[in-house]
mmCIF file of C-alpha atoms in Angstrom:
data_model
loop_
_atom_site.group_PDB
_atom_site.id
_atom_site.type_symbol
_atom_site.label_atom_id
_atom_site.label_comp_id
_atom_site.label_asym_id
_atom_site.label_seq_id
_atom_site.Cartn_x
_atom_site.Cartn_y
_atom_site.Cartn_z
ATOM 1 C CA MET Z 444 -0.002 -0.008 0.006
ATOM 2 C CA SER Z 445 1.539 3.269 -1.031
ATOM 3 C CA VAL Z 446 1.807 6.406 1.016
ATOM 4 C CA PRO Z 447 -1.374 8.497 0.544
ATOM 5 C CA ASP Z 448 -1.124 11.700 -1.524
ATOM 6 C CA THR Z 449 -2.661 13.596 1.389
ATOM 7 C CA PRO Z 450 -2.180 12.772 5.057
ATOM 8 C CA PRO Z 451 -5.060 11.306 7.063
ATOM 9 C CA PRO Z 452 -7.052 13.775 9.158
ATOM 10 C CA ALA Z 453 -5.079 13.048 12.338
ATOM 11 C CA ALA Z 454 -1.783 13.796 10.667
ATOM 12 C CA ALA Z 455 -3.015 16.849 8.775
ATOM 13 C CA ASP Z 456 -3.527 18.871 11.925
ATOM 14 C CA GLY Z 457 -0.295 17.730 13.522
ATOM 15 C CA GLY Z 458 -1.813 14.873 15.524
ATOM 16 C CA THR Z 459 0.075 11.678 16.229
ATOM 17 C CA GLU Z 460 -2.823 9.237 16.417
ATOM 18 C CA HIS Z 461 -1.556 5.688 16.098
ATOM 19 C CA VAL Z 462 -3.037 3.570 13.311
ATOM 20 C CA SER Z 463 -3.525 -0.021 14.418
ATOM 21 C CA ASN Z 464 -2.076 -2.794 12.272
ATOM 22 C CA TRP Z 465 -5.287 -4.740 12.903
ATOM 23 C CA ASN Z 466 -7.409 -3.175 10.185
ATOM 24 C CA LEU Z 467 -9.403 -4.272 7.120
ATOM 25 C CA PRO Z 468 -6.804 -3.387 4.439
ATOM 26 C CA ASN Z 469 -4.101 -5.417 6.209
ATOM 27 C CA ALA Z 470 -6.564 -8.283 6.747
ATOM 28 C CA ILE Z 471 -7.284 -8.389 2.998
ATOM 29 C CA THR Z 472 -3.540 -8.462 2.319
ATOM 30 C CA VAL Z 473 -3.061 -11.388 4.727
ATOM 31 C CA VAL Z 474 -5.931 -13.307 3.084
ATOM 32 C CA ARG Z 475 -4.217 -12.801 -0.263
ATOM 33 C CA ILE Z 476 -1.080 -14.430 1.148
ATOM 34 C CA LEU Z 477 -3.050 -17.342 2.603
ATOM 35 C CA LEU Z 478 -4.792 -17.996 -0.716
ATOM 36 C CA ALA Z 479 -1.489 -18.587 -2.503
ATOM 37 C CA PRO Z 480 -0.960 -22.223 -1.365
ATOM 38 C CA LEU Z 481 -4.538 -23.127 -2.299
ATOM 39 C CA PHE Z 482 -4.102 -21.599 -5.737
ATOM 40 C CA VAL Z 483 -0.842 -23.504 -6.373
ATOM 41 C CA TRP Z 484 -2.427 -26.785 -5.276
ATOM 42 C CA MET Z 485 -5.396 -26.288 -7.589
ATOM 43 C CA LEU Z 486 -3.094 -25.500 -10.511
ATOM 44 C CA LEU Z 487 -0.875 -28.561 -10.003
ATOM 45 C CA ALA Z 488 -3.522 -31.013 -8.784
ATOM 46 C CA ASP Z 489 -4.440 -32.384 -12.209
ATOM 47 C CA GLY Z 490 -1.093 -31.788 -13.861
ATOM 48 C CA GLY Z 491 -2.148 -28.421 -15.260
ATOM 49 C CA ASP Z 492 -4.728 -29.914 -17.606
ATOM 50 C CA ASP Z 493 -7.402 -27.551 -18.907
ATOM 51 C CA GLY Z 494 -10.123 -28.981 -16.696
ATOM 52 C CA TRP Z 495 -12.206 -27.192 -14.105
ATOM 53 C CA LEU Z 496 -9.336 -27.074 -11.578
ATOM 54 C CA ARG Z 497 -7.202 -25.130 -14.078
ATOM 55 C CA TRP Z 498 -9.990 -22.633 -14.675
ATOM 56 C CA ALA Z 499 -10.691 -22.380 -10.944
ATOM 57 C CA ALA Z 500 -7.012 -21.813 -10.145
ATOM 58 C CA ALA Z 501 -6.805 -19.057 -12.759
ATOM 59 C CA ALA Z 502 -9.957 -17.427 -11.388
ATOM 60 C CA LEU Z 503 -8.648 -17.594 -7.825
ATOM 61 C CA PHE Z 504 -5.369 -15.979 -8.860
ATOM 62 C CA ILE Z 505 -7.131 -13.162 -10.708
ATOM 63 C CA VAL Z 506 -9.442 -12.458 -7.768
ATOM 64 C CA ALA Z 507 -6.615 -12.613 -5.251
ATOM 65 C CA ILE Z 508 -4.281 -10.366 -7.209
ATOM 66 C CA ALA Z 509 -7.104 -7.900 -7.907
ATOM 67 C CA THR Z 510 -7.547 -7.306 -4.183
ATOM 68 C CA ASP Z 511 -4.209 -5.478 -4.265
ATOM 69 C CA GLY Z 512 -6.068 -2.412 -5.508
ATOM 70 C CA VAL Z 513 -8.843 -2.915 -2.978
ATOM 71 C CA ASP Z 514 -6.709 -2.927 0.169
ATOM 72 C CA GLY Z 515 -4.626 -0.023 -1.089
ATOM 73 C CA ALA Z 516 -7.685 2.089 -1.873
ATOM 74 C CA LEU Z 517 -9.257 1.320 1.511
ATOM 75 C CA ALA Z 518 -6.051 2.188 3.351
ATOM 76 C CA ARG Z 519 -5.721 5.547 1.600
ATOM 77 C CA ARG Z 520 -9.421 6.450 1.863
ATOM 78 C CA GLN Z 521 -9.744 5.583 5.538
ATOM 79 C CA GLY Z 522 -6.316 6.807 6.654
ATOM 80 C CA LEU Z 523 -5.236 3.256 7.562
ATOM 81 C CA VAL Z 524 -1.847 3.221 5.857
ATOM 82 C CA THR Z 525 0.643 1.463 8.145
ATOM 83 C CA ASP Z 526 4.284 0.416 7.930
ATOM 84 C CA LEU Z 527 3.155 -3.209 8.256
ATOM 85 C CA GLY Z 528 0.823 -2.756 5.321
ATOM 86 C CA LYS Z 529 3.589 -1.252 3.210
ATOM 87 C CA LEU Z 530 5.696 -4.338 3.868
ATOM 88 C CA LEU Z 531 2.951 -6.967 3.577
ATOM 89 C CA ASP Z 532 1.454 -5.584 0.358
ATOM 90 C CA PRO Z 533 4.473 -6.244 -1.907
ATOM 91 C CA ILE Z 534 5.159 -9.511 -0.071
ATOM 92 C CA ALA Z 535 1.631 -10.702 -0.847
ATOM 93 C CA ASP Z 536 2.137 -9.865 -4.517
ATOM 94 C CA LYS Z 537 5.439 -11.753 -4.567
ATOM 95 C CA VAL Z 538 3.985 -14.836 -2.846
ATOM 96 C CA LEU Z 539 1.145 -15.010 -5.387
ATOM 97 C CA THR Z 540 3.152 -14.259 -8.495
ATOM 98 C CA GLY Z 541 6.098 -16.348 -7.319
ATOM 99 C CA GLY Z 542 3.848 -19.329 -6.655
ATOM 100 C CA ALA Z 543 2.266 -18.958 -10.079
ATOM 101 C CA LEU Z 544 5.607 -18.682 -11.878
ATOM 102 C CA ILE Z 545 7.084 -21.712 -10.115
ATOM 103 C CA ALA Z 546 3.952 -23.760 -10.783
ATOM 104 C CA LEU Z 547 3.957 -22.806 -14.474
ATOM 105 C CA SER Z 548 7.634 -23.787 -14.737
ATOM 106 C CA ILE Z 549 6.944 -27.119 -13.000
ATOM 107 C CA LEU Z 550 4.230 -27.745 -15.594
ATOM 108 C CA GLY Z 551 6.709 -26.936 -18.369
ATOM 109 C CA GLU Z 552 4.671 -23.983 -19.595
ATOM 110 C CA LEU Z 553 7.208 -21.296 -18.643
ATOM 111 C CA PRO Z 554 11.007 -21.414 -19.006
ATOM 112 C CA TRP Z 555 12.740 -21.722 -15.640
ATOM 113 C CA TRP Z 556 15.085 -18.837 -16.463
ATOM 114 C CA VAL Z 557 12.098 -16.466 -16.584
ATOM 115 C CA THR Z 558 10.941 -17.614 -13.172
ATOM 116 C CA ILE Z 559 14.453 -17.385 -11.719
ATOM 117 C CA VAL Z 560 15.106 -13.870 -13.072
ATOM 118 C CA ILE Z 561 11.837 -12.539 -11.688
ATOM 119 C CA LEU Z 562 12.161 -14.296 -8.311
ATOM 120 C CA VAL Z 563 15.770 -13.158 -7.802
ATOM 121 C CA ARG Z 564 14.720 -9.566 -8.392
ATOM 122 C CA GLU Z 565 11.601 -9.769 -6.225
ATOM 123 C CA ILE Z 566 13.250 -11.599 -3.320
ATOM 124 C CA GLY Z 567 16.315 -9.391 -3.500
ATOM 125 C CA ILE Z 568 14.300 -6.171 -3.279
ATOM 126 C CA THR Z 569 12.152 -7.588 -0.475
ATOM 127 C CA VAL Z 570 15.219 -8.540 1.557
ATOM 128 C CA TYR Z 571 16.661 -5.096 0.932
ATOM 129 C CA ARG Z 572 13.460 -3.520 2.272
ATOM 130 C CA PHE Z 573 13.918 -5.396 5.538
ATOM 131 C CA VAL Z 574 17.601 -4.445 5.723
ATOM 132 C CA VAL Z 575 16.892 -0.717 5.450
ATOM 133 C CA ILE Z 576 13.672 -0.769 7.504
ATOM 134 C CA ARG Z 577 15.323 1.149 10.346
ATOM 135 C CA GLN Z 578 15.970 4.002 7.968
ATOM 136 C CA GLY Z 579 12.298 4.176 7.045
ATOM 137 C CA VAL Z 580 9.950 1.866 5.153
ATOM 138 C CA ILE Z 581 10.213 2.294 1.413
ATOM 139 C CA ALA Z 582 6.811 2.246 -0.261
ATOM 140 C CA ALA Z 583 6.303 0.728 -3.703
ATOM 141 C CA SER Z 584 7.228 3.127 -6.518
ATOM 142 C CA ARG Z 585 5.012 3.978 -9.482
ATOM 143 C CA GLY Z 586 7.279 1.932 -11.752
ATOM 144 C CA GLY Z 587 7.031 -0.981 -9.326
ATOM 145 C CA LYS Z 588 3.246 -0.795 -9.415
ATOM 146 C CA ILE Z 589 3.234 -0.805 -13.223
ATOM 147 C CA LYS Z 590 5.556 -3.797 -13.132
ATOM 148 C CA THR Z 591 3.185 -5.589 -10.773
ATOM 149 C CA ILE Z 592 0.226 -4.911 -13.079
ATOM 150 C CA VAL Z 593 2.071 -6.186 -16.162
ATOM 151 C CA GLN Z 594 3.246 -9.270 -14.265
ATOM 152 C CA SER Z 595 -0.299 -9.950 -13.092
ATOM 153 C CA VAL Z 596 -1.738 -9.624 -16.603
ATOM 154 C CA ALA Z 597 0.997 -11.803 -18.125
ATOM 155 C CA ILE Z 598 0.579 -14.510 -15.497
ATOM 156 C CA SER Z 599 -3.224 -14.389 -15.766
ATOM 157 C CA PHE Z 600 -2.979 -14.961 -19.523
ATOM 158 C CA ALA Z 601 -0.594 -17.856 -18.937
ATOM 159 C CA LEU Z 602 -2.876 -19.422 -16.343
ATOM 160 C CA VAL Z 603 -6.183 -19.226 -18.162
ATOM 161 C CA PRO Z 604 -6.318 -22.018 -20.796
ATOM 162 C CA LEU Z 605 -7.348 -19.610 -23.542
ATOM 163 C CA TRP Z 606 -5.776 -21.827 -26.200
ATOM 164 C CA THR Z 607 -8.769 -24.139 -25.844
ATOM 165 C CA VAL Z 608 -10.959 -21.269 -27.047
ATOM 166 C CA PHE Z 609 -8.790 -19.193 -29.403
ATOM 167 C CA GLY Z 610 -6.191 -21.667 -30.592
ATOM 168 C CA ASP Z 611 -2.429 -21.842 -30.360
ATOM 169 C CA TRP Z 612 -1.823 -18.262 -31.517
ATOM 170 C CA ILE Z 613 -2.635 -17.162 -27.960
ATOM 171 C CA PHE Z 614 0.795 -18.489 -26.937
ATOM 172 C CA TRP Z 615 2.347 -15.631 -28.945
ATOM 173 C CA VAL Z 616 0.338 -13.136 -26.904
ATOM 174 C CA ASN Z 617 1.487 -14.848 -23.714
ATOM 175 C CA GLY Z 618 5.090 -14.656 -24.874
ATOM 176 C CA ILE Z 619 4.883 -10.933 -25.599
ATOM 177 C CA LEU Z 620 3.272 -10.188 -22.264
ATOM 178 C CA MET Z 621 5.768 -12.276 -20.316
ATOM 179 C CA THR Z 622 8.685 -10.633 -22.135
ATOM 180 C CA ALA Z 623 7.349 -7.223 -21.150
ATOM 181 C CA ALA Z 624 6.999 -8.412 -17.569
ATOM 182 C CA VAL Z 625 10.617 -9.620 -17.448
ATOM 183 C CA ILE Z 626 11.948 -6.356 -18.919
ATOM 184 C CA LEU Z 627 9.956 -4.230 -16.477
ATOM 185 C CA THR Z 628 10.960 -6.459 -13.552
ATOM 186 C CA VAL Z 629 14.666 -6.096 -14.266
ATOM 187 C CA TRP Z 630 14.454 -2.380 -15.092
ATOM 188 C CA THR Z 631 12.464 -1.433 -11.983
ATOM 189 C CA GLY Z 632 14.785 -3.517 -9.804
ATOM 190 C CA ILE Z 633 17.819 -1.635 -11.060
ATOM 191 C CA ASP Z 634 16.028 1.691 -10.741
ATOM 192 C CA TYR Z 635 14.921 0.833 -7.191
ATOM 193 C CA LEU Z 636 18.486 0.143 -6.077
ATOM 194 C CA TRP Z 637 19.762 3.244 -7.889
ATOM 195 C CA GLN Z 638 17.211 5.508 -6.191
ATOM 196 C CA ALA Z 639 17.950 3.924 -2.810
ATOM 197 C CA TRP Z 640 21.686 4.467 -3.313
ATOM 198 C CA LYS Z 641 21.144 8.119 -4.252
ATOM 199 C CA GLY Z 642 18.958 8.598 -1.195
ATOM 200 C CA ARG Z 643 21.549 7.153 1.150
ATOM 201 C CA ARG Z 644 24.275 9.228 -0.484
ATOM 202 C CA ALA Z 645 22.207 12.396 -0.015
ATOM 203 C CA LYS Z 646 21.703 11.600 3.675
ATOM 204 C CA ARG Z 647 25.421 11.110 4.170
ATOM 205 C CA ALA Z 648 26.113 14.442 2.470
ATOM 206 C CA VAL Z 649 23.696 16.241 4.816
ATOM 207 C CA ALA Z 650 25.176 14.495 7.863
#
């Protein structure tokens, strides 16, 4: 969940009211994390065949990943943005997308190098967030959010057995979308580290 464009009422007038971590947006984020194992099981249960489990797994992924916008909007609208939420939100996305990528690679539908490149970037940035947490939680950037959207669309296309409806040409669409996701993933990862380095350098200069 990103930092709101305007501060919540309590902060606007200089108040220091504490926002509890036990709130609806964070609960939605936690549910998203808990749904990941169920989704992976449904996808792998019948070997990835295009039966009802495959369609159900794809639907569950789409619904779960779509709640990313719901919890963020609720947090901003109700002034419930918390440091925990800022950390859990990208973690939830990574658990879902990571589970989907690994499952697709296990099924032989996605090259392992794609999964590895994306996971190395995502896990690396997440670990870095925890390392620098004492210096302030770093919210997801605009580029990172675009990357997440493209990843979600690409994975959704890969999960839904659209080839049974439109034919094999749909694999070309999947390939284009996944390529865009990989490029954005790598680019935003490099940009994230670059911006973090510049920020730390600026702090040292002021000190």
